[in-house]
PDB file of N, CA, C and O in Angstrom:
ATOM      1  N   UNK D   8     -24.163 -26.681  19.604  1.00 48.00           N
ATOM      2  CA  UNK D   8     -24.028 -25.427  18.922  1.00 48.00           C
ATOM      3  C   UNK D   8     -24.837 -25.380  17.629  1.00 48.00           C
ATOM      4  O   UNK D   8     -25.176 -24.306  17.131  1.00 48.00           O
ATOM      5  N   UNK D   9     -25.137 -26.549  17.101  1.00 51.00           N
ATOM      6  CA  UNK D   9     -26.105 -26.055  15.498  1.00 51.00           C
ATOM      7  C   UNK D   9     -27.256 -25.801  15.998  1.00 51.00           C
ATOM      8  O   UNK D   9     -28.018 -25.459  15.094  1.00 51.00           O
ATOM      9  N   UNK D  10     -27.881 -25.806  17.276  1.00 59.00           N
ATOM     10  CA  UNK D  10     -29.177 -25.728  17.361  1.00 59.00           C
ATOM     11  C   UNK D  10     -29.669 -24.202  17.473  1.00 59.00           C
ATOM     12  O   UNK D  10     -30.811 -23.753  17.376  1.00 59.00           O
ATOM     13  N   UNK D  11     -28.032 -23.321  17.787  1.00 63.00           N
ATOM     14  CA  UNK D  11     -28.075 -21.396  17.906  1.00 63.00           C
ATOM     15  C   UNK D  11     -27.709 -21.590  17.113  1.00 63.00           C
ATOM     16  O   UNK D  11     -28.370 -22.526  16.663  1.00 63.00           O
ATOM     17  N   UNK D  12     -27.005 -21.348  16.489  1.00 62.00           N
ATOM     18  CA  UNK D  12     -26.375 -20.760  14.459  1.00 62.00           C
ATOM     19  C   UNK D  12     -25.345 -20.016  15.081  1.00 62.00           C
ATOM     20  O   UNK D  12     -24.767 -19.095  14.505  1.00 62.00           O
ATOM     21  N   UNK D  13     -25.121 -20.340  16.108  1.00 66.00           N
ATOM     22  CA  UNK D  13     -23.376 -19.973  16.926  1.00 66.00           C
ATOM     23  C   UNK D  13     -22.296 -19.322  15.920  1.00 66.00           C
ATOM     24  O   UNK D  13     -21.333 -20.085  15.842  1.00 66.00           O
ATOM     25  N   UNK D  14     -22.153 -18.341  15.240  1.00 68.00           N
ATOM     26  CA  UNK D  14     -21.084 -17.731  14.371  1.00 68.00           C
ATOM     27  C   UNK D  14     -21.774 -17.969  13.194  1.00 68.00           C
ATOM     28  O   UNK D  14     -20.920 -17.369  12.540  1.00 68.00           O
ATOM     29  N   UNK D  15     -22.570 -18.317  12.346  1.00 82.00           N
ATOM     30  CA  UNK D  15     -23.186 -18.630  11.697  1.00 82.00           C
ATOM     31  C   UNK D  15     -23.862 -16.818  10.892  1.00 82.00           C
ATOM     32  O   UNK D  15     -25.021 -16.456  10.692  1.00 82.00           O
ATOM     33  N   UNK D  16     -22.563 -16.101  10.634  1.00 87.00           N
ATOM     34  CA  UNK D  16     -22.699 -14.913  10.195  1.00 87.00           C
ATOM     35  C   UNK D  16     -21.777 -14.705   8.911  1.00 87.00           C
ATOM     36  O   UNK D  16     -20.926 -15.513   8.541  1.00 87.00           O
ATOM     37  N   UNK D  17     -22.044 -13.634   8.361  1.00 88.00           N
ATOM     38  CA  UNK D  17     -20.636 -13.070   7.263  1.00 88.00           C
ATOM     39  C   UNK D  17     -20.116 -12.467   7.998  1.00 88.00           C
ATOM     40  O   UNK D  17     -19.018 -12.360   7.452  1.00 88.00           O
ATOM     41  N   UNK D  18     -20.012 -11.663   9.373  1.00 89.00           N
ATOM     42  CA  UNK D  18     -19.287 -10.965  10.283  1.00 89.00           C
ATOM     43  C   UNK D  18     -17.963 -11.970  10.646  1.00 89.00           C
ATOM     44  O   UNK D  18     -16.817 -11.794  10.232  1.00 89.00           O
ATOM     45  N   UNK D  19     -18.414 -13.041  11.505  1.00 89.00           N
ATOM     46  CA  UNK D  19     -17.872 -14.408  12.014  1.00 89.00           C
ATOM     47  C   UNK D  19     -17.088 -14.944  10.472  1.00 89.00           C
ATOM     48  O   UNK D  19     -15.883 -14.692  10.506  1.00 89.00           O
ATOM     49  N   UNK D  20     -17.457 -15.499   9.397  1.00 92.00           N
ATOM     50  CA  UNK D  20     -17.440 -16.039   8.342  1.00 92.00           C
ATOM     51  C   UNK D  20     -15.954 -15.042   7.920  1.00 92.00           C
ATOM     52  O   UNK D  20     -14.799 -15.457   7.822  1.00 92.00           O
ATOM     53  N   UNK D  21     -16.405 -13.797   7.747  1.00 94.00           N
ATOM     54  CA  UNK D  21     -14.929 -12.992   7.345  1.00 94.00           C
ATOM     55  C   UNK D  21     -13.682 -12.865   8.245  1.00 94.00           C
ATOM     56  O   UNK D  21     -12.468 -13.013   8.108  1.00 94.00           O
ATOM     57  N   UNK D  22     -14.693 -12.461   9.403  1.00 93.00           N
ATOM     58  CA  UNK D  22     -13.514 -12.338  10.583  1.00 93.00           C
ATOM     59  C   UNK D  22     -12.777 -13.457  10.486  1.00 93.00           C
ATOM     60  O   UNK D  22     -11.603 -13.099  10.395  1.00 93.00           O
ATOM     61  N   UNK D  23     -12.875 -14.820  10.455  1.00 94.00           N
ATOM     62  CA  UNK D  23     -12.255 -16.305  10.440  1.00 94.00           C
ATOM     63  C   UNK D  23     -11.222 -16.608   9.263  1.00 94.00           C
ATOM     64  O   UNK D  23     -10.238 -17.295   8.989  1.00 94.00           O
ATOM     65  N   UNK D  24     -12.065 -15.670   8.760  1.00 96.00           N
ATOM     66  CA  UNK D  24     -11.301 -16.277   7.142  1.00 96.00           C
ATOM     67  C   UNK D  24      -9.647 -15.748   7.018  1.00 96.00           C
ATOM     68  O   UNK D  24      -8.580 -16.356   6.927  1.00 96.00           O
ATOM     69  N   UNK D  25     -10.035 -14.259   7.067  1.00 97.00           N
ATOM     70  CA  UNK D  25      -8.893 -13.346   7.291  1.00 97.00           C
ATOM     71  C   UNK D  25      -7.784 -13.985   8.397  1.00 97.00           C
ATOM     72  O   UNK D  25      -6.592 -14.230   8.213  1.00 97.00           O
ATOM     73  N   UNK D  26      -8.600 -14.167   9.606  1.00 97.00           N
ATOM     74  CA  UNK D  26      -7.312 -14.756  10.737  1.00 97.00           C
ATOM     75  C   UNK D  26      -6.634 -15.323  10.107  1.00 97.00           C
ATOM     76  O   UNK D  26      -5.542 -14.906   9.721  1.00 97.00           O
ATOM     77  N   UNK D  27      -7.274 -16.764   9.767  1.00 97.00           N
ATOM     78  CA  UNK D  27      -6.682 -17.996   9.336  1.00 97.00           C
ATOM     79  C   UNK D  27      -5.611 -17.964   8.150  1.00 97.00           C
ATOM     80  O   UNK D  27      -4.602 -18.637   8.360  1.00 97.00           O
ATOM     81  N   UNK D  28      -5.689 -17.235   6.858  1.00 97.00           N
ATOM     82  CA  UNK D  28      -4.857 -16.745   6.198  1.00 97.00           C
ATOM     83  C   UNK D  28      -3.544 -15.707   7.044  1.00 97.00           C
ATOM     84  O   UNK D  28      -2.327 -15.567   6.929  1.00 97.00           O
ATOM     85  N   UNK D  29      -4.202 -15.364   7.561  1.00 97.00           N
ATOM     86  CA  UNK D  29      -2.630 -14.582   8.728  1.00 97.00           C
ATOM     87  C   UNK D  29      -1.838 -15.575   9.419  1.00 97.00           C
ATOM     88  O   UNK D  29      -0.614 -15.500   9.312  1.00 97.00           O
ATOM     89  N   UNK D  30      -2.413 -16.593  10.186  1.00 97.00           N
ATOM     90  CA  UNK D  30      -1.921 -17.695  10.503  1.00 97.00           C
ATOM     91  C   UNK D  30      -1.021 -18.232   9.759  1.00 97.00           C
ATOM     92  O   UNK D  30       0.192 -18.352   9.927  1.00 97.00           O
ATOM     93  N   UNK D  31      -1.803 -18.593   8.805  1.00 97.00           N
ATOM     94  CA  UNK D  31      -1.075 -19.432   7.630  1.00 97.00           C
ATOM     95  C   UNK D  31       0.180 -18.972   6.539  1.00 97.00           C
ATOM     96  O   UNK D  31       0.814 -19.688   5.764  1.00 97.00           O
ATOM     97  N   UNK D  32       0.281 -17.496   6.790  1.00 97.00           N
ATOM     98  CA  UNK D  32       1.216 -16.413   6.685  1.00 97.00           C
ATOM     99  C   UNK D  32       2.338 -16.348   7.698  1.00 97.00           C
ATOM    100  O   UNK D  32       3.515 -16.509   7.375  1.00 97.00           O
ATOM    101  N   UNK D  33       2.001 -16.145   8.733  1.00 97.00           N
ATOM    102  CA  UNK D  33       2.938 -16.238   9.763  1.00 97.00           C
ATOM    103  C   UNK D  33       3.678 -17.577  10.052  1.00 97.00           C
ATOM    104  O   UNK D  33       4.876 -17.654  10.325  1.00 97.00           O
ATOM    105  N   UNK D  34       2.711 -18.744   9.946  1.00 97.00           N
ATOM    106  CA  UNK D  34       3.165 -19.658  10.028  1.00 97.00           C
ATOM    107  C   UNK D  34       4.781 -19.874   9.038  1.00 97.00           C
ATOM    108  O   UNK D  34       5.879 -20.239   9.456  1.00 97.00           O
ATOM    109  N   UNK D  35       4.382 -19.505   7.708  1.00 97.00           N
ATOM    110  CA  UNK D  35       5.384 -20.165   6.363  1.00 97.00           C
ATOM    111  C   UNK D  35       6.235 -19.006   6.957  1.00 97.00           C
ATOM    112  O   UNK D  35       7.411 -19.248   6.685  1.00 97.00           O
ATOM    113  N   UNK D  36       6.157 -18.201   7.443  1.00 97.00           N
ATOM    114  CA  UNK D  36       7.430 -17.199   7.429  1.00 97.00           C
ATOM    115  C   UNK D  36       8.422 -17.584   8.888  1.00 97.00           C
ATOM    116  O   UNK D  36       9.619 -17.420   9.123  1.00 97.00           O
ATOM    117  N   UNK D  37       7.204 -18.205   9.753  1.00 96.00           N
ATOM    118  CA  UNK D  37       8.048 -18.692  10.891  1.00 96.00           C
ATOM    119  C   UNK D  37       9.201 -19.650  10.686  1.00 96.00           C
ATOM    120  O   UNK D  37      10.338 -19.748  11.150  1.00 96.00           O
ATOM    121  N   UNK D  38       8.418 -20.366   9.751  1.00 96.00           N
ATOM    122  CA  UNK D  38       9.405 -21.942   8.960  1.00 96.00           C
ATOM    123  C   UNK D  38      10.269 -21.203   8.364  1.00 96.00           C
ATOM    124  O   UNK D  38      11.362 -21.718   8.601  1.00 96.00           O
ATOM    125  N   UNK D  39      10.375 -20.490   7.867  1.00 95.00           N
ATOM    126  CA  UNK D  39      11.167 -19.592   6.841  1.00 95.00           C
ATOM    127  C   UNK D  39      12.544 -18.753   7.572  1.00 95.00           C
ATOM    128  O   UNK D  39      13.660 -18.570   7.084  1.00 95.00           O
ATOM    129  N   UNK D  40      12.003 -18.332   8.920  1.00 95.00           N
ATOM    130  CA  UNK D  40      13.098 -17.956   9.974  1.00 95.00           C
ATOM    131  C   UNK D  40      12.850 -16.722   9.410  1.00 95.00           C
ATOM    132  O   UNK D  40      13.790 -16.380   8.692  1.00 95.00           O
ATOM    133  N   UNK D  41      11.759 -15.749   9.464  1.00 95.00           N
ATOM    134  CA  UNK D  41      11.473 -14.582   8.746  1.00 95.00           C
ATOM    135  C   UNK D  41      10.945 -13.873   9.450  1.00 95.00           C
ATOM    136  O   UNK D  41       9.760 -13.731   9.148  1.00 95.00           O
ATOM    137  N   UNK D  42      11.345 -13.172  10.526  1.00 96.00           N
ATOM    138  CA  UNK D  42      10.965 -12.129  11.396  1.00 96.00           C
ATOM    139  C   UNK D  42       9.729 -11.385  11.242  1.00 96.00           C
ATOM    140  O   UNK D  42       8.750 -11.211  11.968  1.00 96.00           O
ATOM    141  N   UNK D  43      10.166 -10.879   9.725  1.00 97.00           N
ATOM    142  CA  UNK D  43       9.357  -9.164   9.406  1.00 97.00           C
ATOM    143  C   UNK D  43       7.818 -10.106   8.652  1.00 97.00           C
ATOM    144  O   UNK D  43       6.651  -9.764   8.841  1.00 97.00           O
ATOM    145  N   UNK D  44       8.266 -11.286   7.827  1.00 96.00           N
ATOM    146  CA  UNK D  44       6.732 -11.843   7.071  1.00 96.00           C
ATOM    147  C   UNK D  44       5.813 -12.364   8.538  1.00 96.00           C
ATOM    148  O   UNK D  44       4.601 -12.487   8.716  1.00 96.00           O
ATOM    149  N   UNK D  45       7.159 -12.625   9.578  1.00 97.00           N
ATOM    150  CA  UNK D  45       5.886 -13.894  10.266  1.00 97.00           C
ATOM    151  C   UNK D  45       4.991 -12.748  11.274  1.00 97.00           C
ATOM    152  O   UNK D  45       3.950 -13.174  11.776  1.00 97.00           O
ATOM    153  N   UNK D  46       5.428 -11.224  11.576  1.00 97.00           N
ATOM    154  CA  UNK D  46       4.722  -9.976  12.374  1.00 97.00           C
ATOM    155  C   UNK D  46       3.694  -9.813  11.059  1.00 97.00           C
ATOM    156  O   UNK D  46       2.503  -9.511  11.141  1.00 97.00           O
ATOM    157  N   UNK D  47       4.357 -10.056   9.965  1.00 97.00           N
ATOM    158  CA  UNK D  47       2.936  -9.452   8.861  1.00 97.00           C
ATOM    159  C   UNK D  47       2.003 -10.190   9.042  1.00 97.00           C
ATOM    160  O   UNK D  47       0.866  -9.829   8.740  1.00 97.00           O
ATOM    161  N   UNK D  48       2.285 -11.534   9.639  1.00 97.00           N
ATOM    162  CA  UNK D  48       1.086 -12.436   9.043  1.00 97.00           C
ATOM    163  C   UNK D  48      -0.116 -12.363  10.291  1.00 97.00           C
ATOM    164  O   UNK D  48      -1.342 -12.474  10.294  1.00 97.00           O
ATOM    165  N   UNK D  49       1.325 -12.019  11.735  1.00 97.00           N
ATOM    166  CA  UNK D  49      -0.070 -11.811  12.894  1.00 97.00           C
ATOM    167  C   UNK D  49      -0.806 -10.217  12.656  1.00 97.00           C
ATOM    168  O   UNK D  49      -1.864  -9.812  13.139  1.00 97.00           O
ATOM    169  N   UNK D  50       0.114  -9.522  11.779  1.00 98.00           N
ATOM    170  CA  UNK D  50      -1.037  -8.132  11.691  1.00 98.00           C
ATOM    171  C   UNK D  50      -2.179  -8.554  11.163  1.00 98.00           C
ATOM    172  O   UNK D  50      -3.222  -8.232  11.732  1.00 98.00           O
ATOM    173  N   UNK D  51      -2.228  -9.399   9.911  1.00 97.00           N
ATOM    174  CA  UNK D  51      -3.082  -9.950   9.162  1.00 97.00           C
ATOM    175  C   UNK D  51      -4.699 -10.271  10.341  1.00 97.00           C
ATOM    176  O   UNK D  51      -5.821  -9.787  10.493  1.00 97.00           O
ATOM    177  N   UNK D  52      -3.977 -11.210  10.836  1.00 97.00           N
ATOM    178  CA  UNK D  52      -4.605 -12.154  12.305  1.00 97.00           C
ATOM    179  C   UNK D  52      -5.608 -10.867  12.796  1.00 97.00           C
ATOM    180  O   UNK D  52      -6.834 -10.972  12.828  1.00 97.00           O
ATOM    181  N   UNK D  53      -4.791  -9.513  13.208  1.00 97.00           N
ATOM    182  CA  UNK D  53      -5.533  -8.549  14.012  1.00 97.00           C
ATOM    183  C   UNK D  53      -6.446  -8.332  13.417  1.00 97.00           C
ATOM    184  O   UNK D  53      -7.520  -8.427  14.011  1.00 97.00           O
ATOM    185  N   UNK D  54      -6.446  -7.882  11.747  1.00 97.00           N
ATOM    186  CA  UNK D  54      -6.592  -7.239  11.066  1.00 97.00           C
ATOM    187  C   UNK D  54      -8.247  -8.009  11.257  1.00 97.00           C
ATOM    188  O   UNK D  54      -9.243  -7.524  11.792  1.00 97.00           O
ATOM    189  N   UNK D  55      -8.059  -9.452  10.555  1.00 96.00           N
ATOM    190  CA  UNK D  55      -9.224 -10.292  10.460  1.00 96.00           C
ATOM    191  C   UNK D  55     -10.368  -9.737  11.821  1.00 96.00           C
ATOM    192  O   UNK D  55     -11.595  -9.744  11.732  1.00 96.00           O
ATOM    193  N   UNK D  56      -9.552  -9.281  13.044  1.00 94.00           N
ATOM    194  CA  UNK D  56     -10.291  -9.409  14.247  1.00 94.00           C
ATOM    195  C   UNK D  56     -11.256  -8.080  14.048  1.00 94.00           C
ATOM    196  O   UNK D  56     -12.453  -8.017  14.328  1.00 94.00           O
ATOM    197  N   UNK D  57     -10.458  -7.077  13.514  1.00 96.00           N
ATOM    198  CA  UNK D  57     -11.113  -6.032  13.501  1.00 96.00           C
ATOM    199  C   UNK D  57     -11.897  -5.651  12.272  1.00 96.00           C
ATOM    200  O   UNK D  57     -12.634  -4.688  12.061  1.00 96.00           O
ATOM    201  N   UNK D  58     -11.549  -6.639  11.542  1.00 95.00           N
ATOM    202  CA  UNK D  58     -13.289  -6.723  10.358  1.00 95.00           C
ATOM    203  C   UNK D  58     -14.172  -7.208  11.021  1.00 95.00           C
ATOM    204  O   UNK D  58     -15.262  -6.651  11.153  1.00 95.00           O
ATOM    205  N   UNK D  59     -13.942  -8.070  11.435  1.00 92.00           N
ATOM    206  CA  UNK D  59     -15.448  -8.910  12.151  1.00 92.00           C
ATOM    207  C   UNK D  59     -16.137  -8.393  12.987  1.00 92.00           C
ATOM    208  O   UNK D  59     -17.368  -8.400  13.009  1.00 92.00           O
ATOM    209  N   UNK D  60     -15.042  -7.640  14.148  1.00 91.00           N
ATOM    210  CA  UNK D  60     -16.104  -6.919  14.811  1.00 91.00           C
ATOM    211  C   UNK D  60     -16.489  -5.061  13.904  1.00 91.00           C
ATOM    212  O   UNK D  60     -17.172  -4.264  14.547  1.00 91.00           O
ATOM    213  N   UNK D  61     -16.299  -4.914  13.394  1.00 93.00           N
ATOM    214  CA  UNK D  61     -16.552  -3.813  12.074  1.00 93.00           C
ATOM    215  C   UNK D  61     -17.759  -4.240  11.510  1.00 93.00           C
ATOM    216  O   UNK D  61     -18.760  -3.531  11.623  1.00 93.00           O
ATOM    217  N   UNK D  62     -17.794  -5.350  10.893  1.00 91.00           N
ATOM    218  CA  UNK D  62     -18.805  -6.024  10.485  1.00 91.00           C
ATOM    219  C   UNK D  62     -20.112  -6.314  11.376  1.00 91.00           C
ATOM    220  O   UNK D  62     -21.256  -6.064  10.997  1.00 91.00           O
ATOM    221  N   UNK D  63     -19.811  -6.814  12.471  1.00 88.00           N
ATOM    222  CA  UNK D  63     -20.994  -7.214  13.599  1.00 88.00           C
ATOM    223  C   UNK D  63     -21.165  -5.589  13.994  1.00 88.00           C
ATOM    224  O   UNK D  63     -22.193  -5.483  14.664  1.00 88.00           O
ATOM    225  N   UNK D  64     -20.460  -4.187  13.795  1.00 89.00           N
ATOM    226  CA  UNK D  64     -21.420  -3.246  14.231  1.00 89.00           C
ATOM    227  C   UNK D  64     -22.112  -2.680  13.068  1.00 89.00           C
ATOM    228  O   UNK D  64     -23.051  -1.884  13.110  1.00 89.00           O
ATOM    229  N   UNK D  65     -21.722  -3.023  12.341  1.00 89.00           N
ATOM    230  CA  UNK D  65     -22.619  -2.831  10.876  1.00 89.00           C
ATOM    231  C   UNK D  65     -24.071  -3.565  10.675  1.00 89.00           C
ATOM    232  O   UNK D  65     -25.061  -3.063  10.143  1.00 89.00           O
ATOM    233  N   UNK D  66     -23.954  -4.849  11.221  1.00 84.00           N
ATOM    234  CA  UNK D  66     -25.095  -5.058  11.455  1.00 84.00           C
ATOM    235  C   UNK D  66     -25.100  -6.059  11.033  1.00 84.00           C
ATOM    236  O   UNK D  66     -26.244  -6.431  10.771  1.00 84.00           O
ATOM    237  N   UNK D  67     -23.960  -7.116  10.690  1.00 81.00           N
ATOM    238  CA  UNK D  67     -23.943  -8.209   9.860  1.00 81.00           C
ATOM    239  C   UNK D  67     -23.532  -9.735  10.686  1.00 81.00           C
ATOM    240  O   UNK D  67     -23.342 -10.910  10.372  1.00 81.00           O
ATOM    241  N   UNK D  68     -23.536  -9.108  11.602  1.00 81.00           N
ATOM    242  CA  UNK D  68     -23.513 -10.043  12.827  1.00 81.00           C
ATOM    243  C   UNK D  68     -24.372 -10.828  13.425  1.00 81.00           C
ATOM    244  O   UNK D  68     -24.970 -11.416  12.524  1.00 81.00           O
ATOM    245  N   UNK D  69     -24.858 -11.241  14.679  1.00 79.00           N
ATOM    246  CA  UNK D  69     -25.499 -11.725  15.585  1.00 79.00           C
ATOM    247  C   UNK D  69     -26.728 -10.951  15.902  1.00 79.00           C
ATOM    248  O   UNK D  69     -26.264  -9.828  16.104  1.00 79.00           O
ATOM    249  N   UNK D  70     -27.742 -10.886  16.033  1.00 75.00           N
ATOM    250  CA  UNK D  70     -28.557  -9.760  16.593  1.00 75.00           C
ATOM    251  C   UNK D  70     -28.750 -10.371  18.603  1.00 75.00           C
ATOM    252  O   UNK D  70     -29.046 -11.539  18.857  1.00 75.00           O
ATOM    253  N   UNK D  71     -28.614  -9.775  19.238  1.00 74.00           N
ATOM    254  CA  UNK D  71     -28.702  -9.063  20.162  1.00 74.00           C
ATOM    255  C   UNK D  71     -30.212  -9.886  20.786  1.00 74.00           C
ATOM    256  O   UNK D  71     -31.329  -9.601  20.355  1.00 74.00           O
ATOM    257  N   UNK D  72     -29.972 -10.881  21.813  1.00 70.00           N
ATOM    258  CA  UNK D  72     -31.540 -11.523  22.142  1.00 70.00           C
ATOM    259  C   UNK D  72     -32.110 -10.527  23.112  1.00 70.00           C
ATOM    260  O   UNK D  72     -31.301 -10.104  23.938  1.00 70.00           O
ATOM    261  N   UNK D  73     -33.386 -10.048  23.183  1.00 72.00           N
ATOM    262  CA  UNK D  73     -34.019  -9.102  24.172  1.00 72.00           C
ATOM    263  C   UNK D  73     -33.937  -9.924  25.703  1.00 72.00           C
ATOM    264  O   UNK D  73     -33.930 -11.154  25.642  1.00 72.00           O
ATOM    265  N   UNK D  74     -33.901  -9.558  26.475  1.00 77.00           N
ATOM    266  CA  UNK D  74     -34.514  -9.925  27.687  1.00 77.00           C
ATOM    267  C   UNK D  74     -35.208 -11.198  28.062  1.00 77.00           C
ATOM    268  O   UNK D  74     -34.714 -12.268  28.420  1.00 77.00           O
ATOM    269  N   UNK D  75     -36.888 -10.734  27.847  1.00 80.00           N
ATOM    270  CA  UNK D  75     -37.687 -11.758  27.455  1.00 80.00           C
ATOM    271  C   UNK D  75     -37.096 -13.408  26.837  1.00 80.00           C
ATOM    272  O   UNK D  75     -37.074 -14.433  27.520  1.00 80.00           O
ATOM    273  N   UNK D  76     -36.729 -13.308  25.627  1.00 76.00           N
ATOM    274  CA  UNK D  76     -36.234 -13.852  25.073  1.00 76.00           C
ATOM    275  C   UNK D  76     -35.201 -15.326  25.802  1.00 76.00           C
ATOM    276  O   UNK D  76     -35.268 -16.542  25.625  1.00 76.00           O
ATOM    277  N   UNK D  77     -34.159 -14.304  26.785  1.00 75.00           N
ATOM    278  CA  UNK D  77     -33.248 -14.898  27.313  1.00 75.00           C
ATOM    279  C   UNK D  77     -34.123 -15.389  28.333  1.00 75.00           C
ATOM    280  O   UNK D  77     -33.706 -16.537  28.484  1.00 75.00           O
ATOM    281  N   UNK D  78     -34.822 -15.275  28.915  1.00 80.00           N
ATOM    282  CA  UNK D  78     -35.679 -16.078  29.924  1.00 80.00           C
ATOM    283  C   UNK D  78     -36.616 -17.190  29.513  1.00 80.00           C
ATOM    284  O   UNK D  78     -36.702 -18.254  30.125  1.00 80.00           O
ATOM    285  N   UNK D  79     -37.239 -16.907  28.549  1.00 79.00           N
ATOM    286  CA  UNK D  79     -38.225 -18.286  27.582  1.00 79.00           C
ATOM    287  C   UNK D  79     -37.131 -19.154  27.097  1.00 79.00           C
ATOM    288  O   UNK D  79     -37.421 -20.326  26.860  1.00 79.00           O
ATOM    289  N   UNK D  80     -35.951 -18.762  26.921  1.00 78.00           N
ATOM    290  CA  UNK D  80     -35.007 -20.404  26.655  1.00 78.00           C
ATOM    291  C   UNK D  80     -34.578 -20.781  27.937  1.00 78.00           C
ATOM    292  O   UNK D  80     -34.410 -21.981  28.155  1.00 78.00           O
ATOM    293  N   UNK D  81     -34.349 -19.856  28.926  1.00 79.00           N
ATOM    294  CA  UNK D  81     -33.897 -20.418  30.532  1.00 79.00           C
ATOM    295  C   UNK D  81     -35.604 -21.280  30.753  1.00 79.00           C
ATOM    296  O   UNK D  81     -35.715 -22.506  30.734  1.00 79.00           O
ATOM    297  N   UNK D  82     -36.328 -20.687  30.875  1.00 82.00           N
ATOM    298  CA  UNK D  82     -37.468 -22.009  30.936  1.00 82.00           C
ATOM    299  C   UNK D  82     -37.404 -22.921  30.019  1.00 82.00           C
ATOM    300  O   UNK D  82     -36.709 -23.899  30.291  1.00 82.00           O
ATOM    301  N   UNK D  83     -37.860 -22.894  29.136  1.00 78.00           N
ATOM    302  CA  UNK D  83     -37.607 -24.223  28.203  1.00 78.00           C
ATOM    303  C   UNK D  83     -36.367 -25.067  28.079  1.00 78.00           C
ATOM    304  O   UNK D  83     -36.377 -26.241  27.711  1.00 78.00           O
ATOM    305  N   UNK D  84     -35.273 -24.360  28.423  1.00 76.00           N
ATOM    306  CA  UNK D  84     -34.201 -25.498  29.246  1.00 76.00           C
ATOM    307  C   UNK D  84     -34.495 -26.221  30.238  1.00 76.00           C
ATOM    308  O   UNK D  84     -34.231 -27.423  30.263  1.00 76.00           O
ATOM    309  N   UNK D  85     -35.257 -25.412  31.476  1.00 78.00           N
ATOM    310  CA  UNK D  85     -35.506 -26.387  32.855  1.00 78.00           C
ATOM    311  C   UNK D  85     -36.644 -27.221  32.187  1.00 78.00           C
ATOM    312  O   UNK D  85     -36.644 -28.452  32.209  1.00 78.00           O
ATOM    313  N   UNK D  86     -37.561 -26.508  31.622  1.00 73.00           N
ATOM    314  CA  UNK D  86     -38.711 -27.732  31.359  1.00 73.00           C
ATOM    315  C   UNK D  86     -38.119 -28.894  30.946  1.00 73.00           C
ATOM    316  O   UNK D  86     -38.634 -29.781  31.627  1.00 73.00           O
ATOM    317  N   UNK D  87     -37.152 -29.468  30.047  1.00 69.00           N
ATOM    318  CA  UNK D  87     -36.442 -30.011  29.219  1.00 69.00           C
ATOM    319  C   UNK D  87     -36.195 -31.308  30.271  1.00 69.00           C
ATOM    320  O   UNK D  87     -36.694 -32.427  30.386  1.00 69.00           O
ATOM    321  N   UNK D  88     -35.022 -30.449  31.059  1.00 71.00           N
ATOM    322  CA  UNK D  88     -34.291 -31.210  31.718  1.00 71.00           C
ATOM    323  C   UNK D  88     -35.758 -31.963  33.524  1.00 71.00           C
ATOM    324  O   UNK D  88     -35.328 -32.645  34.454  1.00 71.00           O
ATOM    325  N   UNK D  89     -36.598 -31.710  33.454  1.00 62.00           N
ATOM    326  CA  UNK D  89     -37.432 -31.874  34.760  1.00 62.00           C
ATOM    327  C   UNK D  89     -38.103 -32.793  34.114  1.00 62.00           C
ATOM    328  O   UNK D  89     -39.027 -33.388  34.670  1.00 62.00           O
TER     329      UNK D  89
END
């Protein structure tokens, strides 16, 4: 994966961040025996999901490989491996 930059965005970067704090929300409220904090913390979770992809249509995402593109790494994979 380091050789694509696999998530390697502020789209990805926020979206993650946000989850993980919801997690970590839900989690202490689960320990806590806390119904209403530990639903806040998975809204949180959603919430994160729907920045990121907010973000990736904004344009802060991944760009989109053409065609072409996807075929010159399918060759240069087989060359690789032959």
């Amino acid at each position: 994966m380091a050789g694509t930059s696999h998530g390697h965005t502020p789209a990805a970067w926020t979206g993650v961040i946000i989850a993980f704090i919801g997690f970590c929300v839900a989690g202490v409220f689960m320990v806590a025996a806390n119904p209403l904090g530990f639903w806040a913390g998975i809204a949180v979770v959603v919430i994160g999901g729907i920045v990121g992809l907010a973000m990736r249509a904004a344009g802060l995402g991944m760009p989109k490989e053409s065609d072409e593109l996807a075929q010159a790494r399918a060759r240069a994979g087989q060359a690789q491996t032959s």
